[in-house]
GROMACS .gro file of C-alpha atoms in nm:
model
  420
    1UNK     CA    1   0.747  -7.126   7.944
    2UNK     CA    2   0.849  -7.492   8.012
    3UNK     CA    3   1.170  -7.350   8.159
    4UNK     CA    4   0.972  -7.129   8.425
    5UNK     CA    5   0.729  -7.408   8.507
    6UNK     CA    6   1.005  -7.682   8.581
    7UNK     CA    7   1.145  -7.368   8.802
    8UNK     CA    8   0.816  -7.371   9.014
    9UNK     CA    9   0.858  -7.753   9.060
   10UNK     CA   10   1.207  -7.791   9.146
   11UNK     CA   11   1.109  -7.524   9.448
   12UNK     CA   12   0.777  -7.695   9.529
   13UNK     CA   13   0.569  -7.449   9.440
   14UNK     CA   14   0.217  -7.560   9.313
   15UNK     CA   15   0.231  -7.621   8.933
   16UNK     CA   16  -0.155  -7.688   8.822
   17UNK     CA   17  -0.324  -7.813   8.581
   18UNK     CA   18  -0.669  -7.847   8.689
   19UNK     CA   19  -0.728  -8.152   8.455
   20UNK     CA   20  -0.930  -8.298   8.759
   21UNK     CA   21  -1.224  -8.198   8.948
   22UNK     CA   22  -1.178  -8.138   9.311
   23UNK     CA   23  -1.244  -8.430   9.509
   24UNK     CA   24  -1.537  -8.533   9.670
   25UNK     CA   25  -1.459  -8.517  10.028
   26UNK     CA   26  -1.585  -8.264  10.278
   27UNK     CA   27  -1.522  -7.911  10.214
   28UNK     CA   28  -1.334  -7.786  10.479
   29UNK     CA   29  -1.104  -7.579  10.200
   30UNK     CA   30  -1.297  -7.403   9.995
   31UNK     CA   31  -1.435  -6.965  10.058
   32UNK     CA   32  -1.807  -7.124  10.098
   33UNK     CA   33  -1.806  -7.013  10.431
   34UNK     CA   34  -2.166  -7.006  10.503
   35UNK     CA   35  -2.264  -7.318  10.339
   36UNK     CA   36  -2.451  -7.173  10.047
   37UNK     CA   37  -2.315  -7.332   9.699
   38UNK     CA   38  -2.514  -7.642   9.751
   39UNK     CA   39  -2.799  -7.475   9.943
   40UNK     CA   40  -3.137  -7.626   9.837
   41UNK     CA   41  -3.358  -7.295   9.970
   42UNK     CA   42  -3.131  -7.044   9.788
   43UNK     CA   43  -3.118  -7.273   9.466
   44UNK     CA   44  -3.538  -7.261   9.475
   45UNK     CA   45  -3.541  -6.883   9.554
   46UNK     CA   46  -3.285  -6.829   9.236
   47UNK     CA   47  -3.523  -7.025   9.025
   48UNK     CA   48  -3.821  -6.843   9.172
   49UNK     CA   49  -3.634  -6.494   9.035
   50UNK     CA   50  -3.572  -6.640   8.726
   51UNK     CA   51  -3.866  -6.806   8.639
   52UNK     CA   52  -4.087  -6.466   8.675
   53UNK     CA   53  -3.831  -6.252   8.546
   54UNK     CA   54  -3.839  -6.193   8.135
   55UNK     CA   55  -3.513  -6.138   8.111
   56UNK     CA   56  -3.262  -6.380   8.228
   57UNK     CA   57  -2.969  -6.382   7.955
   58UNK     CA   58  -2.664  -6.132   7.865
   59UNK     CA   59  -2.704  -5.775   7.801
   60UNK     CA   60  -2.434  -5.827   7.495
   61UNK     CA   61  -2.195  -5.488   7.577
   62UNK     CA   62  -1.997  -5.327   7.858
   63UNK     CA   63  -2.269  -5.086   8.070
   64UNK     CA   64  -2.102  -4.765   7.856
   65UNK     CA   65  -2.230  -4.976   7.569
   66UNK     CA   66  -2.600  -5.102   7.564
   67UNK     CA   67  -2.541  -5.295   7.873
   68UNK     CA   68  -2.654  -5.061   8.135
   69UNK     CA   69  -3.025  -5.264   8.239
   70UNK     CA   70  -3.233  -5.146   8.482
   71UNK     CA   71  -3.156  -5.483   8.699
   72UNK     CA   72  -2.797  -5.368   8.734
   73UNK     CA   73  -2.911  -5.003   8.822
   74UNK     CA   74  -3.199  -5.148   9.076
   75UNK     CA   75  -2.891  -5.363   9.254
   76UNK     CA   76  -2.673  -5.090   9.271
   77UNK     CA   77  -2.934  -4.907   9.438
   78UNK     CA   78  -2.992  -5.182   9.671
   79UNK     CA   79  -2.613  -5.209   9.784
   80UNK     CA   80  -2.579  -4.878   9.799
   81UNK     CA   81  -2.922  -4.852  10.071
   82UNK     CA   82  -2.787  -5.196  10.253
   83UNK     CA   83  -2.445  -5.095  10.324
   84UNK     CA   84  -2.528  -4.726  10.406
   85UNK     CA   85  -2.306  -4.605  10.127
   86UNK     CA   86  -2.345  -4.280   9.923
   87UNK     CA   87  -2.324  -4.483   9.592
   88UNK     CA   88  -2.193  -4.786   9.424
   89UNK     CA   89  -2.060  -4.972   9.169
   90UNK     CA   90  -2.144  -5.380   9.033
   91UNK     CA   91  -1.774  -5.526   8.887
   92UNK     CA   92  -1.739  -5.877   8.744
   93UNK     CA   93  -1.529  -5.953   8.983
   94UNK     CA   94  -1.279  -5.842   9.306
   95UNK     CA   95  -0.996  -5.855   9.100
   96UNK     CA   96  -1.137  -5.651   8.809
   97UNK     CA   97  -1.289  -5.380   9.078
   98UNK     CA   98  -0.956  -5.361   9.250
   99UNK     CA   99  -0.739  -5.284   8.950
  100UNK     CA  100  -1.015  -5.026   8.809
  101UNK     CA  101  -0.998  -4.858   9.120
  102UNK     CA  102  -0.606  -4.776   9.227
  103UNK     CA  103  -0.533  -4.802   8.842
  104UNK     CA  104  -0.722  -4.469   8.802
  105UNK     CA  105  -0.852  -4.301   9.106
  106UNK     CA  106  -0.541  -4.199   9.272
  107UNK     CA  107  -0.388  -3.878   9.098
  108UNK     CA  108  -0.009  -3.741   8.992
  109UNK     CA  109   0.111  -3.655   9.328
  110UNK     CA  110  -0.076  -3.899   9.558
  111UNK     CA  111   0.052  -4.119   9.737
  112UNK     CA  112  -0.086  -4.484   9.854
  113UNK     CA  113   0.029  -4.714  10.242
  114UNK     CA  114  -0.048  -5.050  10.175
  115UNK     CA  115  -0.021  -5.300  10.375
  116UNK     CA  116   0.275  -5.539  10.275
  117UNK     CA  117   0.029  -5.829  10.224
  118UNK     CA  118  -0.239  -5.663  10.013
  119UNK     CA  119  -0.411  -5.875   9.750
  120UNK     CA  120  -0.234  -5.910   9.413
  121UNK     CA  121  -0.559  -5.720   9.232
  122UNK     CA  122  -0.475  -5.390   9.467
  123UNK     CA  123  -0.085  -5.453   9.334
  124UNK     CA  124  -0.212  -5.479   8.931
  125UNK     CA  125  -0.369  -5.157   8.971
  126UNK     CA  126  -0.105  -4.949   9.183
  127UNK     CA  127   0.153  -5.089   8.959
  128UNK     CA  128  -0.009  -4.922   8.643
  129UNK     CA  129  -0.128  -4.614   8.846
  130UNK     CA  130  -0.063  -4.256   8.814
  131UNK     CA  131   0.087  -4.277   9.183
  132UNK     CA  132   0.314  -4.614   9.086
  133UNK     CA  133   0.611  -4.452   9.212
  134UNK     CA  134   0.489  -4.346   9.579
  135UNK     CA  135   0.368  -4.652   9.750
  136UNK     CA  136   0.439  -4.720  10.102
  137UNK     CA  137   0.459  -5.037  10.242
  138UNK     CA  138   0.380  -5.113  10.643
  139UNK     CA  139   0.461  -5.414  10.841
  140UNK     CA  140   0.117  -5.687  10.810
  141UNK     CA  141  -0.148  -5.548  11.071
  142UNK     CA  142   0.134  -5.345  11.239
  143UNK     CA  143  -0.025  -4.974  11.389
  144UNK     CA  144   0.331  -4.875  11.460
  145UNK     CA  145   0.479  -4.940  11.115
  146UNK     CA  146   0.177  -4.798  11.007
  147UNK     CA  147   0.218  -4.502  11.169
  148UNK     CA  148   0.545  -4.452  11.052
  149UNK     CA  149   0.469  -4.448  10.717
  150UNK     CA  150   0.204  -4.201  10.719
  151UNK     CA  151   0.475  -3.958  10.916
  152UNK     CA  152   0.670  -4.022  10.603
  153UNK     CA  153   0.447  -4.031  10.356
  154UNK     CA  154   0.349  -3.634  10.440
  155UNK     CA  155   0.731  -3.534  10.513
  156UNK     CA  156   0.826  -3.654  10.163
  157UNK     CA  157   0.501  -3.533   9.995
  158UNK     CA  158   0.440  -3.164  10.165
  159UNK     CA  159   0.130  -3.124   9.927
  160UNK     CA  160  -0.081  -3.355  10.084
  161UNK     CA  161  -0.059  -3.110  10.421
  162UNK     CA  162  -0.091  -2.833  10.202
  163UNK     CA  163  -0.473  -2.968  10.057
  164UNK     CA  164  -0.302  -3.042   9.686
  165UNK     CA  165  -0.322  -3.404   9.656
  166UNK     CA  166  -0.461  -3.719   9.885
  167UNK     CA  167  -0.278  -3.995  10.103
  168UNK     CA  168  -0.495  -4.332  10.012
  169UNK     CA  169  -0.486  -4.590  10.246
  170UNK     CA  170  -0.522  -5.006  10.156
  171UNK     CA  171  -0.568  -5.274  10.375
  172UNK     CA  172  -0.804  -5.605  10.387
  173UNK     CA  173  -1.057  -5.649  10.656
  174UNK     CA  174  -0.999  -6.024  10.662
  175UNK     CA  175  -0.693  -6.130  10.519
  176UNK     CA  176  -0.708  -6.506  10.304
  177UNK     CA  177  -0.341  -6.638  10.401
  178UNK     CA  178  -0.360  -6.587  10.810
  179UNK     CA  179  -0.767  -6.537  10.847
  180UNK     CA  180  -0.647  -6.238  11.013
  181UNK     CA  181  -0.847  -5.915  11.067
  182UNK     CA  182  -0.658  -5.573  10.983
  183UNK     CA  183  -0.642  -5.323  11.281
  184UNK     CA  184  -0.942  -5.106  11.098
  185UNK     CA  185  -1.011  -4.881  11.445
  186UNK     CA  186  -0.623  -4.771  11.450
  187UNK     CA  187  -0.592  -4.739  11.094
  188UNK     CA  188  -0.835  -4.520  11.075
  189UNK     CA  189  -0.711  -4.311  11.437
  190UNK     CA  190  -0.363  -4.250  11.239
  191UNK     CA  191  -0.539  -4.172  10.952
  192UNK     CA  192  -0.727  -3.916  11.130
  193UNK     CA  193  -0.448  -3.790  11.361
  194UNK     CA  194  -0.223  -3.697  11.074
  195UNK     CA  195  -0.402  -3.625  10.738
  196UNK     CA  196  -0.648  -3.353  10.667
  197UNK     CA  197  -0.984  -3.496  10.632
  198UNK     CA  198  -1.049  -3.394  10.251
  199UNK     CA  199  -0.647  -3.543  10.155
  200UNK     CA  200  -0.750  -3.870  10.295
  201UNK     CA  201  -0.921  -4.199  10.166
  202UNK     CA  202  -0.906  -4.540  10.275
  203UNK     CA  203  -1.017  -4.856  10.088
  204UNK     CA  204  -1.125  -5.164  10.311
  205UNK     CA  205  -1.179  -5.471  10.094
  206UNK     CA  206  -1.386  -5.707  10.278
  207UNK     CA  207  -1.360  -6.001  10.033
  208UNK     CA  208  -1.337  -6.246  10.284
  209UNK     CA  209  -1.559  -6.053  10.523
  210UNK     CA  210  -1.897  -6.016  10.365
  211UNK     CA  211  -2.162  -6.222  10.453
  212UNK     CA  212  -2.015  -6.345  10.740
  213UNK     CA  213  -1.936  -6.053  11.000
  214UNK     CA  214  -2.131  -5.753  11.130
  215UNK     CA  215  -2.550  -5.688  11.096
  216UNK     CA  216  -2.671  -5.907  10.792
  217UNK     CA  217  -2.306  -5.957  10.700
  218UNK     CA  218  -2.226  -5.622  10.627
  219UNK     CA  219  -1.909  -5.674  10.694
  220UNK     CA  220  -1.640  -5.621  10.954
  221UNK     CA  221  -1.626  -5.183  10.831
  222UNK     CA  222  -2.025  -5.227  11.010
  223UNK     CA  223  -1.983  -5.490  11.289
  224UNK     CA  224  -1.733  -5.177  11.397
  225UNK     CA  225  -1.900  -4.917  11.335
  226UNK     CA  226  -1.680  -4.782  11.126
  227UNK     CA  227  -1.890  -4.711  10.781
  228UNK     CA  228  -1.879  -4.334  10.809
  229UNK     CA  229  -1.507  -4.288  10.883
  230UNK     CA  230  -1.371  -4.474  10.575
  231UNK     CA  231  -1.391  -4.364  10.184
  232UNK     CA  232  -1.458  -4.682  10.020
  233UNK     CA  233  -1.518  -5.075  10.095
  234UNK     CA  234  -1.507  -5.301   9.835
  235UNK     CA  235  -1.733  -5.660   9.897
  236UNK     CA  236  -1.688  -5.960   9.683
  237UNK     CA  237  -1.942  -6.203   9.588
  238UNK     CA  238  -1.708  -6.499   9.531
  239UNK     CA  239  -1.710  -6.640   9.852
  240UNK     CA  240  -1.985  -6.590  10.157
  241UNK     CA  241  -2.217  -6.512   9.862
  242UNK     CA  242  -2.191  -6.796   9.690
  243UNK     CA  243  -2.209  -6.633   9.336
  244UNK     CA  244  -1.965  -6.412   9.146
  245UNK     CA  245  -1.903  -6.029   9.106
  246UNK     CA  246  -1.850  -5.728   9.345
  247UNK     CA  247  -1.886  -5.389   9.446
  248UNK     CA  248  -1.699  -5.096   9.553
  249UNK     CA  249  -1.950  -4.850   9.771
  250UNK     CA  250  -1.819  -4.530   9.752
  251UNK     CA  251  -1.931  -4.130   9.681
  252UNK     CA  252  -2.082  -4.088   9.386
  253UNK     CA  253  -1.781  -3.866   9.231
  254UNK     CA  254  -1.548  -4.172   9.257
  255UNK     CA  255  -1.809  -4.376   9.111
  256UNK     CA  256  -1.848  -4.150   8.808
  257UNK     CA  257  -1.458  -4.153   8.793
  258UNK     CA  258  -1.414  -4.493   8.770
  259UNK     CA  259  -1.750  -4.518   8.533
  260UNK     CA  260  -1.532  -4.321   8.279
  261UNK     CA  261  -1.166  -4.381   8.356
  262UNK     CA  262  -1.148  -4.755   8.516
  263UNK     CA  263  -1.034  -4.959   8.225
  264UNK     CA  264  -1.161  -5.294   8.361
  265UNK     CA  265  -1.500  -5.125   8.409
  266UNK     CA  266  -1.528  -4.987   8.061
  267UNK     CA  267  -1.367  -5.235   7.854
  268UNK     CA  268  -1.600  -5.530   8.019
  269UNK     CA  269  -1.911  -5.686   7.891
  270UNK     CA  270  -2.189  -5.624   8.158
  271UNK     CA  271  -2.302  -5.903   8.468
  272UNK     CA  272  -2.586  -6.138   8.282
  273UNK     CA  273  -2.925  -6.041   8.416
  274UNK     CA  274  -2.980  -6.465   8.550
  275UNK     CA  275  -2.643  -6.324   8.786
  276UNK     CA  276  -2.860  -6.027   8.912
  277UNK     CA  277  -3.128  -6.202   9.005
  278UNK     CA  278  -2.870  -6.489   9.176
  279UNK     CA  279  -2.699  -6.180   9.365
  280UNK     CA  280  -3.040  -6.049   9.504
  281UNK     CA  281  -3.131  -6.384   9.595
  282UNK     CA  282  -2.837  -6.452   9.819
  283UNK     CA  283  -2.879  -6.148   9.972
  284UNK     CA  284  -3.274  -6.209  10.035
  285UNK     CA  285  -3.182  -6.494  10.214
  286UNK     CA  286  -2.934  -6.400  10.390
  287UNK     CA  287  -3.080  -6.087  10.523
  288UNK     CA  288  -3.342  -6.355  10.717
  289UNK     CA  289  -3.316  -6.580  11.000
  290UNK     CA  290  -3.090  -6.792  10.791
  291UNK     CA  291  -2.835  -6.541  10.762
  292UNK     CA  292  -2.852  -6.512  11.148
  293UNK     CA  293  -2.839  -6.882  11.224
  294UNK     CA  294  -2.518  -6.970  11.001
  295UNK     CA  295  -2.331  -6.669  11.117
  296UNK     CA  296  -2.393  -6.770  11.415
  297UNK     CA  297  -2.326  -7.153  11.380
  298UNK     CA  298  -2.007  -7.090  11.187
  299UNK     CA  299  -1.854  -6.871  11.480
  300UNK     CA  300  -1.967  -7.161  11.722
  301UNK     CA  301  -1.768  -7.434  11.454
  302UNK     CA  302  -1.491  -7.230  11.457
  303UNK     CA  303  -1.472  -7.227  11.842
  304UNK     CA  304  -1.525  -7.567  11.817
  305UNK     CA  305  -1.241  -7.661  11.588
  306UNK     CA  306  -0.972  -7.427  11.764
  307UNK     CA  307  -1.033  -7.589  12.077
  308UNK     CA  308  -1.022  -7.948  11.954
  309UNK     CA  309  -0.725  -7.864  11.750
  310UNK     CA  310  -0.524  -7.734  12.010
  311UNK     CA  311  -0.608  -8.044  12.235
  312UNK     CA  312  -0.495  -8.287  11.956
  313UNK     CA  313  -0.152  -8.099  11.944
  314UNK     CA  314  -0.048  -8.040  12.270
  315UNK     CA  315   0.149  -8.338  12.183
  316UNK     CA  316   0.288  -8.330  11.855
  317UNK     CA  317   0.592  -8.139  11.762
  318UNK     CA  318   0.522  -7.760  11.636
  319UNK     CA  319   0.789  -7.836  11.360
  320UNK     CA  320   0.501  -8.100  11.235
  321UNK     CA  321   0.189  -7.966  11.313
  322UNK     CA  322   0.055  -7.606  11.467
  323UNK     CA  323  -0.152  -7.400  11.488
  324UNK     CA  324  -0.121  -7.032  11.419
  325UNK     CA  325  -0.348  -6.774  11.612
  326UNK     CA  326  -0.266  -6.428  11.513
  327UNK     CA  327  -0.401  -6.155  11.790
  328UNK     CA  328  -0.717  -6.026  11.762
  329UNK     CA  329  -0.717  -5.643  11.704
  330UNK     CA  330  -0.827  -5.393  11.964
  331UNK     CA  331  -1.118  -5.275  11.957
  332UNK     CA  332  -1.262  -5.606  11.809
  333UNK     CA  333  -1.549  -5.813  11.971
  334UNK     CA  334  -1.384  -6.107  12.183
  335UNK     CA  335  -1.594  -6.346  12.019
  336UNK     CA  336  -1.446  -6.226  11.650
  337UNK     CA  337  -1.319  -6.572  11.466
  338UNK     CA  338  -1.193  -6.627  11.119
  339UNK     CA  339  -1.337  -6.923  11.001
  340UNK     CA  340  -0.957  -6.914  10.783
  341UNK     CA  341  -0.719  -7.157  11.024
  342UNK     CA  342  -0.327  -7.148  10.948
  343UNK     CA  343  -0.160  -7.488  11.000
  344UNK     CA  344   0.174  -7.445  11.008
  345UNK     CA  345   0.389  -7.737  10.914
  346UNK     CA  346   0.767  -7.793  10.760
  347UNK     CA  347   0.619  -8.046  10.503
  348UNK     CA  348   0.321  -7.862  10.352
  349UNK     CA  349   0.363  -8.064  10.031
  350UNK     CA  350   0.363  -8.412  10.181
  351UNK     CA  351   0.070  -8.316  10.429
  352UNK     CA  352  -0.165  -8.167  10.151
  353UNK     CA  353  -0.118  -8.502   9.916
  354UNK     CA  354  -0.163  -8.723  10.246
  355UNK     CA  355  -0.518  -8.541  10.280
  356UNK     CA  356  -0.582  -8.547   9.946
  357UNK     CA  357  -0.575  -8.901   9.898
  358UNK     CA  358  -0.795  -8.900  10.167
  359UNK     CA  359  -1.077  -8.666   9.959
  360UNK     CA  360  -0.967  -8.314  10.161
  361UNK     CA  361  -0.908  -8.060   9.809
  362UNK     CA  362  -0.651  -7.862  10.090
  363UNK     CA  363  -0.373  -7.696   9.873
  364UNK     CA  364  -0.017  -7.723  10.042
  365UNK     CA  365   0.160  -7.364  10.077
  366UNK     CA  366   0.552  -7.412  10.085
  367UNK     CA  367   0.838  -7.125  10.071
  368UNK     CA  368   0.859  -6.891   9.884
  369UNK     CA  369   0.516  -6.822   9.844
  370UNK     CA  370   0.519  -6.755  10.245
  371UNK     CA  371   0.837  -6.692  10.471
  372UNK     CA  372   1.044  -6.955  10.571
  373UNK     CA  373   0.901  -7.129  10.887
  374UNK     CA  374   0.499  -7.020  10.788
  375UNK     CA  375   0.489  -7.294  10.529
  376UNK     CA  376   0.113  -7.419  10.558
  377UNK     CA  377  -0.178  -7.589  10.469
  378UNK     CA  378  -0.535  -7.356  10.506
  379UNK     CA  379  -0.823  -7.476  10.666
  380UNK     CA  380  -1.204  -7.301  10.600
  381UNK     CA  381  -1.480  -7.396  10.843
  382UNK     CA  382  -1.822  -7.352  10.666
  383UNK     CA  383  -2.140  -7.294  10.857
  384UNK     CA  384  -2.262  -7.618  10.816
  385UNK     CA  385  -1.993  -7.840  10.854
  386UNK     CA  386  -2.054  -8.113  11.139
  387UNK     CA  387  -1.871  -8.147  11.422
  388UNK     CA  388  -1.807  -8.549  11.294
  389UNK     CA  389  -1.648  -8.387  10.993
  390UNK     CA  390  -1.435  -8.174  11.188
  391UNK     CA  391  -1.297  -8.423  11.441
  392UNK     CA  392  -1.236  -8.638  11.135
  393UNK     CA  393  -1.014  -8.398  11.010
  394UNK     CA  394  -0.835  -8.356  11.290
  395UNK     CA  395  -0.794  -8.753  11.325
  396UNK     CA  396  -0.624  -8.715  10.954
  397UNK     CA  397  -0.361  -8.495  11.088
  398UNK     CA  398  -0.271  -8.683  11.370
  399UNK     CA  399  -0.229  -8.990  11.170
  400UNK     CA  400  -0.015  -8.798  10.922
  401UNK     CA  401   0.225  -8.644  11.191
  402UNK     CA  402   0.225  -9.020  11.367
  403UNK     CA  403   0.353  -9.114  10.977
  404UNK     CA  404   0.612  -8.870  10.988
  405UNK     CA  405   0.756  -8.935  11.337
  406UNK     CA  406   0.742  -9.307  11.265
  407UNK     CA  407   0.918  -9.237  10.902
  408UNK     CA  408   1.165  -8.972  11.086
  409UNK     CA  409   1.254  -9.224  11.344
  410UNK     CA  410   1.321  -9.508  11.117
  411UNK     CA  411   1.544  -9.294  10.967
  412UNK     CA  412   1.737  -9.184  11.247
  413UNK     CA  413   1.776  -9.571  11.359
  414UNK     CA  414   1.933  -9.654  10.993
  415UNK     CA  415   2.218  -9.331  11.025
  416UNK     CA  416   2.322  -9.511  11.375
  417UNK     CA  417   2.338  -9.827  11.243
  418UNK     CA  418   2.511  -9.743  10.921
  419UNK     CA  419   2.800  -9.569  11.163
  420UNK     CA  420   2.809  -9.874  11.377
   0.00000   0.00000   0.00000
């Protein structure tokens, strides 16, 4: 074990030990996108729930066992109603719903695309699943590559053509590492172009969607209308929630399924009631005019920081300091922005402890855990962040890559004068 953690240091990757609270500092880092952890309304409304509710503790057993309340039951039916689904299904978390799903829904004989940048939970579970040994991967966000895998997919398994067995499709709505948004309407042409509607099923995960796209955050599946043409969507309650937990909304067979086959599901004691009543709180308030108002705000700060970013580097060298804008899908709105930003830098070590000693908790991202030339540090604009807060951080970077020229320069004069 020590041996594999000096590994990690000698190649810069992050070694933790989370000995320390996160700093202080404004969060500009953290999934909190719509300002909600700290919220003073949402805390009261929680309280509220729990103060007239006579349950507020654990259920003390998985749902197969005892744990099966009517609060979780009453929430289910609620996701299931907002999200226009057919049924669904409360996890502990994104990871644990992830790996219960592709662990056991897809069959001997099936076959799964993935995108190549799918979220490790969707790995866990395809690497333990009955279809392990026919996964195919396609280029990030690519409709081409995607394309091409599907053609192969159904050449090298006739039985999907043939009604025997089902092509799943996985891909992320908003993915965490670019804040970019997968092609959904083109996934879901190809889909339809090539596999027979009853041998096809994708999975959206909208972890880093909900709450912030479409009506009432639905998600980016309902901002494009795309919630009757796709199997199963998985939302999170980590991040735009503010809480903890999940849920896949699905058809009621593949939510009996996983009931009775998804280990993570079964083998799990049951959500606390006190979390229940936190979860339909959030979603209460969101669902108002303050849902509304930091959606909106948080696209407008996310305008705002692009555009005051890109002004503050036209002048600093990309090899420093950049920013990285991925295309926007078609068929998206034009006004679609990830509140995830990608700074690209060759020093993402010695830019993420520069802004940590100045209170920013940013994490730095070096090779290998991204491609050579994508090392980065990852920005997250929150609803209410201020404008003050954001210019500040931007005044941070350009002091750190006016550091660095300074330090790079220096440098440069010693080699000359050590030749002279």
């Amino acid at each position: 074990m020590n041996k594999a953690l000096e590994g990690r240091r000698k190649i810069q990757v992050p070694t933790l030990d989370l000995l320390k609270p996160v700093p202080a500092g404004p969060d500009v880092y953290s999934n909190d996108f719509l300002s909600l952890t700290n919220d003073p309304d949402l805390r009261q409304l929680y309280l509220d729930k729990l103060n007239k509710s006579q349950r507020i503790f654990g259920v003390a057993g998985s749902r197969l066992l005892g744990g099966n309340s009517s609060d979780h039951l009453d929430f289910e039916t609620r996701m299931a109603r907002f999200f226009e689904s057919p049924a669904a299904l409360l996890f502990n978390s994104g990871y644990d719903a992830n790996v219960a799903f592709w662990h056991s829904v897809p069959q001997e004989g099936d076959v799964i695309v993935i995108d190549e940048l799918v979220h490790a939970s969707s790995r866990d579970g395809m690497a333990i699943s009955r279809a392990k040994k026919s996964l195919y991967l396609f280029s990030h966000n690519s409709p081409a590559s995607f394309e091409e895998q599907i053609i192969r997919a159904l050449k090298e398994h006739p039985s999907i053509l043939q009604g025997k067995n089902t092509l799943f499709v996985a891909v992320e709505a908003t993915y965490s590492m670019d804040g970019d948004f997968a092609p959904l309407p083109d996934i879901v042409r190809i889909t339809e172009k090539y596999v027979p509607k009853q041998c096809a099923h994708i999975l959206v995960d909208e972890a880093h969607s909900t709450g912030v796209f479409g009506p009432q955050g639905r998600g980016i599946v309902h901002m494009l209308g795309l919630q009757d043409r796709i199997h199963t969507v998985l939302h999170t309650f980590g991040k735009g929630r503010a809480l903890t937990g999940a849920v896949i909304l699905t058809s009621p067979l593949i939510r009996q399924y996983v009931i009775n086959y998804g280990r993570p599901f079964i083998y799990t004691t049951a959500l606390p009631i006190s979390l229940i009543h936190g979860l339909n709180a959030s979603f209460d308030y969101l669902e108002g005019p303050v849902g509304d108002f930091r959606r909106s705000e948080l696209n407008r700060l996310c305008s705002y920081f692009r555009n005051a970013l890109h002004e503050a580097l036209r002048h600093i060298p990309p090899n420093l300091l950049s920013l990285h804008e991925p295309a926007l899908p078609a068929g998206f709105p034009q006004n679609t922005l990830s509140p995830i930003h990608a700074i690209l830098t060759s020093y993402p070590m010695q830019l993420s402890d520069y802004l940590n000693s100045c209170g920013y908790a940013v994490q730095g991202i070096p090779y290998p855990v991204v491609p050579r030339g994508q090392e980065r540090i990852r920005i997250s604009v929150h609803a209410l962040n201020t404008e003050e807060e954001l210019d500040a951080l931007i005044s941070r970077l350009k002091q750190w890559s006016t550091m660095m020229q300074s330090v790079a320069s220096q440098s440069q004069q010693g080699r000359i004068q050590s030749r002279l």
